[in-house]
PDB file of C-alpha atoms in Angstrom:
ATOM      1  CA  LEU A 880     111.021  73.712  91.453  1.00  0.00           C
ATOM      2  CA  SER A 881     114.723  73.641  92.421  1.00  0.00           C
ATOM      3  CA  TRP A 882     115.957  76.002  95.113  1.00  0.00           C
ATOM      4  CA  SER A 883     117.916  78.016  92.522  1.00  0.00           C
ATOM      5  CA  GLU A 884     114.739  78.451  90.463  1.00  0.00           C
ATOM      6  CA  ALA A 885     112.893  79.427  93.641  1.00  0.00           C
ATOM      7  CA  LEU A 886     115.654  81.932  94.391  1.00  0.00           C
ATOM      8  CA  LEU A 887     115.394  83.433  90.915  1.00  0.00           C
ATOM      9  CA  LEU A 888     111.636  83.739  91.379  1.00  0.00           C
ATOM     10  CA  GLY A 889     112.143  85.435  94.735  1.00  0.00           C
ATOM     11  CA  VAL A 890     110.754  82.589  96.840  1.00  0.00           C
ATOM     12  CA  PHE A 891     113.382  82.296  99.559  1.00  0.00           C
ATOM     13  CA  PRO A 892     113.389  82.410 103.343  1.00  0.00           C
ATOM     14  CA  PRO A 893     114.314  85.650 105.073  1.00  0.00           C
ATOM     15  CA  ILE A 894     117.994  85.943 105.947  1.00  0.00           C
ATOM     16  CA  GLY A 895     117.478  86.947 109.574  1.00  0.00           C
ATOM     17  CA  LEU A 896     114.382  86.129 111.540  1.00  0.00           C
ATOM     18  CA  GLU A 897     112.969  88.881 113.727  1.00  0.00           C
ATOM     19  CA  ILE A 898     110.839  88.541 116.812  1.00  0.00           C
ATOM     20  CA  ILE A 899     107.567  90.357 116.156  1.00  0.00           C
ATOM     21  CA  ASP A 900     105.497  91.951 118.914  1.00  0.00           C
ATOM     22  CA  GLY A 901     101.720  91.815 119.248  1.00  0.00           C
ATOM     23  CA  GLU A 902     101.246  94.696 116.802  1.00  0.00           C
ATOM     24  CA  GLY A 903     103.420  93.151 114.113  1.00  0.00           C
ATOM     25  CA  HIS A 904     106.500  95.303 114.790  1.00  0.00           C
ATOM     26  CA  PRO A 905     110.072  94.057 115.341  1.00  0.00           C
ATOM     27  CA  SER A 906     110.554  93.841 119.086  1.00  0.00           C
ATOM     28  CA  SER A 907     114.324  94.042 119.505  1.00  0.00           C
ATOM     29  CA  SER A 908     115.567  97.307 120.993  1.00  0.00           C
ATOM     30  CA  HIS A 909     118.113  97.985 118.232  1.00  0.00           C
ATOM     31  CA  GLN A 910     115.380  97.861 115.583  1.00  0.00           C
ATOM     32  CA  THR A 911     114.401 101.506 115.973  1.00  0.00           C
ATOM     33  CA  LEU A 912     114.932 102.291 112.278  1.00  0.00           C
ATOM     34  CA  LYS A 913     112.508 100.765 109.821  1.00  0.00           C
ATOM     35  CA  GLY A 914     112.166 100.477 106.073  1.00  0.00           C
ATOM     36  CA  THR A 915     114.093 102.888 103.922  1.00  0.00           C
ATOM     37  CA  SER A 916     115.744 104.567 106.933  1.00  0.00           C
ATOM     38  CA  LYS A 917     117.222 101.229 107.941  1.00  0.00           C
ATOM     39  CA  TRP A 918     118.156 100.335 104.347  1.00  0.00           C
ATOM     40  CA  ALA A 919     120.067 103.603 104.018  1.00  0.00           C
ATOM     41  CA  THR A 920     122.321 102.785 107.000  1.00  0.00           C
ATOM     42  CA  SER A 921     124.202  99.971 105.220  1.00  0.00           C
ATOM     43  CA  LEU A 922     123.974  97.318 102.556  1.00  0.00           C
ATOM     44  CA  GLU A 923     123.985  94.740 105.365  1.00  0.00           C
ATOM     45  CA  SER A 924     120.823  96.297 106.851  1.00  0.00           C
ATOM     46  CA  LEU A 925     119.191  96.351 103.438  1.00  0.00           C
ATOM     47  CA  LEU A 926     119.972  92.658 102.871  1.00  0.00           C
ATOM     48  CA  GLU A 927     118.507  91.720 106.285  1.00  0.00           C
ATOM     49  CA  ASP A 928     115.089  93.064 105.287  1.00  0.00           C
ATOM     50  CA  PRO A 929     113.041  90.934 102.853  1.00  0.00           C
ATOM     51  CA  GLU A 930     111.295  94.058 101.524  1.00  0.00           C
ATOM     52  CA  GLY A 931     114.674  95.751 101.099  1.00  0.00           C
ATOM     53  CA  VAL A 932     115.982  92.747  99.163  1.00  0.00           C
ATOM     54  CA  LYS A 933     112.884  92.844  96.966  1.00  0.00           C
ATOM     55  CA  ARG A 934     113.355  96.549  96.146  1.00  0.00           C
ATOM     56  CA  PHE A 935     117.121  96.153  95.633  1.00  0.00           C
ATOM     57  CA  ARG A 936     116.490  93.229  93.248  1.00  0.00           C
ATOM     58  CA  GLU A 937     113.977  95.358  91.364  1.00  0.00           C
ATOM     59  CA  PHE A 938     116.652  98.052  90.999  1.00  0.00           C
ATOM     60  CA  LEU A 939     119.397  95.605  89.996  1.00  0.00           C
ATOM     61  CA  LYS A 940     117.098  94.027  87.416  1.00  0.00           C
ATOM     62  CA  LYS A 941     116.821  97.429  85.722  1.00  0.00           C
ATOM     63  CA  GLU A 942     120.624  97.677  85.807  1.00  0.00           C
ATOM     64  CA  PHE A 943     120.981  94.154  84.378  1.00  0.00           C
ATOM     65  CA  SER A 944     122.903  92.967  87.439  1.00  0.00           C
ATOM     66  CA  GLU A 945     120.277  91.150  89.525  1.00  0.00           C
ATOM     67  CA  GLU A 946     122.469  88.027  89.413  1.00  0.00           C
ATOM     68  CA  ASN A 947     124.790  89.674  91.961  1.00  0.00           C
ATOM     69  CA  VAL A 948     122.253  89.782  94.777  1.00  0.00           C
ATOM     70  CA  LEU A 949     120.849  86.376  93.762  1.00  0.00           C
ATOM     71  CA  PHE A 950     124.342  84.865  93.997  1.00  0.00           C
ATOM     72  CA  TRP A 951     124.909  86.525  97.372  1.00  0.00           C
ATOM     73  CA  LEU A 952     121.577  85.180  98.689  1.00  0.00           C
ATOM     74  CA  ALA A 953     122.312  81.696  97.304  1.00  0.00           C
ATOM     75  CA  CYS A 954     125.668  81.690  99.118  1.00  0.00           C
ATOM     76  CA  GLU A 955     124.008  82.766 102.377  1.00  0.00           C
ATOM     77  CA  GLU A 956     121.510  79.938 102.033  1.00  0.00           C
ATOM     78  CA  PHE A 957     124.283  77.486 101.078  1.00  0.00           C
ATOM     79  CA  LYS A 958     126.149  78.196 104.341  1.00  0.00           C
ATOM     80  CA  LYS A 959     123.165  76.778 106.246  1.00  0.00           C
ATOM     81  CA  THR A 960     123.088  73.529 104.254  1.00  0.00           C
ATOM     82  CA  GLN A 961     123.519  70.333 106.239  1.00  0.00           C
ATOM     83  CA  GLY A 962     124.818  67.028 104.879  1.00  0.00           C
ATOM     84  CA  LYS A 963     127.433  66.331 102.217  1.00  0.00           C
ATOM     85  CA  LYS A 964     124.953  65.202  99.549  1.00  0.00           C
ATOM     86  CA  GLN A 965     122.757  68.303  99.924  1.00  0.00           C
ATOM     87  CA  MET A 966     125.858  70.490  99.933  1.00  0.00           C
ATOM     88  CA  GLN A 967     127.094  68.872  96.736  1.00  0.00           C
ATOM     89  CA  GLU A 968     123.711  69.401  95.063  1.00  0.00           C
ATOM     90  CA  LYS A 969     123.421  73.050  96.139  1.00  0.00           C
ATOM     91  CA  ALA A 970     127.074  73.765  95.336  1.00  0.00           C
ATOM     92  CA  LYS A 971     126.525  72.376  91.845  1.00  0.00           C
ATOM     93  CA  GLU A 972     123.395  74.511  91.410  1.00  0.00           C
ATOM     94  CA  ILE A 973     125.283  77.645  92.478  1.00  0.00           C
ATOM     95  CA  TYR A 974     128.162  76.770  90.174  1.00  0.00           C
ATOM     96  CA  MET A 975     125.902  76.030  87.190  1.00  0.00           C
ATOM     97  CA  THR A 976     123.636  79.044  87.788  1.00  0.00           C
ATOM     98  CA  PHE A 977     126.243  81.699  88.593  1.00  0.00           C
ATOM     99  CA  LEU A 978     129.844  80.590  88.034  1.00  0.00           C
ATOM    100  CA  SER A 979     130.191  78.229  85.092  1.00  0.00           C
ATOM    101  CA  SER A 980     131.074  79.637  81.681  1.00  0.00           C
ATOM    102  CA  LYS A 981     127.618  78.436  80.565  1.00  0.00           C
ATOM    103  CA  ALA A 982     125.801  79.853  83.605  1.00  0.00           C
ATOM    104  CA  SER A 983     122.357  81.332  82.991  1.00  0.00           C
ATOM    105  CA  SER A 984     122.977  84.185  85.479  1.00  0.00           C
ATOM    106  CA  GLN A 985     126.749  84.429  85.454  1.00  0.00           C
ATOM    107  CA  VAL A 986     128.409  86.751  87.971  1.00  0.00           C
ATOM    108  CA  ASN A 987     131.678  88.443  87.160  1.00  0.00           C
ATOM    109  CA  VAL A 988     134.216  87.514  89.832  1.00  0.00           C
ATOM    110  CA  GLU A 989     138.000  87.503  89.927  1.00  0.00           C
ATOM    111  CA  GLY A 990     139.566  84.067  89.524  1.00  0.00           C
ATOM    112  CA  GLN A 991     136.446  82.680  87.897  1.00  0.00           C
ATOM    113  CA  SER A 992     138.431  81.200  85.015  1.00  0.00           C
ATOM    114  CA  ARG A 993     140.295  78.985  87.525  1.00  0.00           C
ATOM    115  CA  LEU A 994     137.062  77.595  88.950  1.00  0.00           C
ATOM    116  CA  SER A 995     136.114  74.166  87.783  1.00  0.00           C
ATOM    117  CA  GLU A 996     133.544  71.569  88.712  1.00  0.00           C
ATOM    118  CA  THR A 997     136.199  69.670  90.710  1.00  0.00           C
ATOM    119  CA  ILE A 998     135.620  72.025  93.665  1.00  0.00           C
ATOM    120  CA  LEU A 999     132.091  70.625  93.886  1.00  0.00           C
ATOM    121  CA  GLU A1000     133.315  67.181  94.953  1.00  0.00           C
ATOM    122  CA  THR A1001     134.391  68.319  98.428  1.00  0.00           C
ATOM    123  CA  PRO A1002     131.934  71.048  99.420  1.00  0.00           C
ATOM    124  CA  HIS A1003     132.149  73.021 102.651  1.00  0.00           C
ATOM    125  CA  PRO A1004     129.946  75.880 103.938  1.00  0.00           C
ATOM    126  CA  LEU A1005     132.464  78.627 103.139  1.00  0.00           C
ATOM    127  CA  MET A1006     133.622  77.351  99.748  1.00  0.00           C
ATOM    128  CA  PHE A1007     132.096  80.343  97.948  1.00  0.00           C
ATOM    129  CA  GLN A1008     133.003  82.925 100.612  1.00  0.00           C
ATOM    130  CA  LYS A1009     135.755  84.758  98.686  1.00  0.00           C
ATOM    131  CA  LEU A1010     133.544  85.037  95.611  1.00  0.00           C
ATOM    132  CA  GLN A1011     130.566  86.092  97.729  1.00  0.00           C
ATOM    133  CA  ASP A1012     132.713  88.785  99.379  1.00  0.00           C
ATOM    134  CA  GLN A1013     133.762  90.091  95.939  1.00  0.00           C
ATOM    135  CA  ILE A1014     130.130  90.351  94.855  1.00  0.00           C
ATOM    136  CA  PHE A1015     129.137  91.965  98.162  1.00  0.00           C
ATOM    137  CA  ASN A1016     131.866  94.608  97.735  1.00  0.00           C
ATOM    138  CA  LEU A1017     130.851  95.174  94.130  1.00  0.00           C
ATOM    139  CA  MET A1018     127.262  95.807  95.261  1.00  0.00           C
ATOM    140  CA  LYS A1019     128.343  97.868  98.278  1.00  0.00           C
ATOM    141  CA  TYR A1020     130.667 100.218  96.418  1.00  0.00           C
ATOM    142  CA  ASP A1021     128.814 100.353  93.126  1.00  0.00           C
ATOM    143  CA  SER A1022     125.111  99.502  92.896  1.00  0.00           C
ATOM    144  CA  TYR A1023     124.092 100.229  96.510  1.00  0.00           C
ATOM    145  CA  SER A1024     124.936 103.958  96.327  1.00  0.00           C
ATOM    146  CA  ARG A1025     123.029 104.251  93.040  1.00  0.00           C
ATOM    147  CA  PHE A1026     120.103 102.353  94.590  1.00  0.00           C
ATOM    148  CA  LEU A1027     119.868 104.963  97.377  1.00  0.00           C
ATOM    149  CA  LYS A1028     119.456 107.659  94.692  1.00  0.00           C
ATOM    150  CA  SER A1029     117.101 105.618  92.510  1.00  0.00           C
ATOM    151  CA  ASP A1030     113.399 106.240  91.892  1.00  0.00           C
ATOM    152  CA  ILE A1031     112.641 102.802  93.365  1.00  0.00           C
ATOM    153  CA  PHE A1032     114.200 103.754  96.715  1.00  0.00           C
ATOM    154  CA  LEU A1033     113.042 107.387  96.763  1.00  0.00           C
ATOM    155  CA  ASN A1034     109.444 106.533  95.825  1.00  0.00           C
ATOM    156  CA  HIS A1035     109.313 103.824  98.506  1.00  0.00           C
ATOM    157  CA  LYS A1036     110.724 106.293 101.045  1.00  0.00           C
ATOM    158  CA  LYS A1037     108.137 108.892 100.018  1.00  0.00           C
ATOM    159  CA  SER A1038     105.243 106.432 100.387  1.00  0.00           C
ATOM    160  CA  GLU A1039     106.556 105.414 103.830  1.00  0.00           C
ATOM    161  CA  GLU A1040     106.671 109.051 104.906  1.00  0.00           C
ATOM    162  CA  GLN A1041     103.132 109.648 103.635  1.00  0.00           C
ATOM    163  CA  GLU A1042     101.970 106.574 105.563  1.00  0.00           C
ATOM    164  CA  GLU A1043     103.657 107.826 108.748  1.00  0.00           C
ATOM    165  CA  ASN A1044     102.069 111.267 108.349  1.00  0.00           C
ATOM    166  CA  SER A1045      98.596 109.917 107.663  1.00  0.00           C
ATOM    167  CA  PRO A1046      95.847 110.842 110.161  1.00  0.00           C
ATOM    168  CA  GLU A1047      95.502 107.155 111.188  1.00  0.00           C
ATOM    169  CA  ALA A1048      99.213 106.860 112.037  1.00  0.00           C
ATOM    170  CA  GLN A1049      99.167 110.120 114.015  1.00  0.00           C
ATOM    171  CA  THR A1050      96.088 109.042 115.968  1.00  0.00           C
ATOM    172  CA  ALA A1051      97.754 105.726 116.851  1.00  0.00           C
ATOM    173  CA  ALA A1052     100.911 107.589 117.927  1.00  0.00           C
ATOM    174  CA  LYS A1053      98.876 109.943 120.143  1.00  0.00           C
ATOM    175  CA  ARG A1054      97.083 106.991 121.745  1.00  0.00           C
ATOM    176  CA  ALA A1055     100.434 105.287 122.379  1.00  0.00           C
ATOM    177  CA  SER A1056     101.941 108.436 123.908  1.00  0.00           C
ATOM    178  CA  ARG A1057      98.916 108.842 126.198  1.00  0.00           C
ATOM    179  CA  ILE A1058      99.299 105.241 127.359  1.00  0.00           C
ATOM    180  CA  TYR A1059     103.018 105.612 128.127  1.00  0.00           C
ATOM    181  CA  ASN A1060     102.854 109.145 129.577  1.00  0.00           C
ATOM    182  CA  THR A1061     100.220 108.476 132.241  1.00  0.00           C
TER     183      THR A1061
END
């Protein structure tokens, strides 16, 4: 299984690692928003959350534009690649999967017609940055706002709210408040 196939199947490492406390919650102080509340703050926040990426992909699949987020994720992963040979291999996979005229999941970016396989000979971590930025802006100003109004997002938000208002969640919150207010 190549990494591009793994990416298409949704088997990829999380973009940002979070420190988790003993109860399985993010421990950083700026992580007060969770789930859909956090996703609604910005596309960046959505893309930092593996569950958010999963739901956004689900939405984009229905809109026939899942390749946009897959390309963005592939570029993020590519930036972390070490070694010229690995970079060449991954750059070629990105090119063949998303940018070539014969690409299986072709993204629509400006200047694509000028791209050729020659750029793959001298790879560098930011070689796809301009194209990645175009796709990010396309998602940010087009699909992201529709995602926030979609059934996928709204149903997930509703189920989160029901979970938070469940008797078990309220009991745990009361126990926590008693512990901290004594």
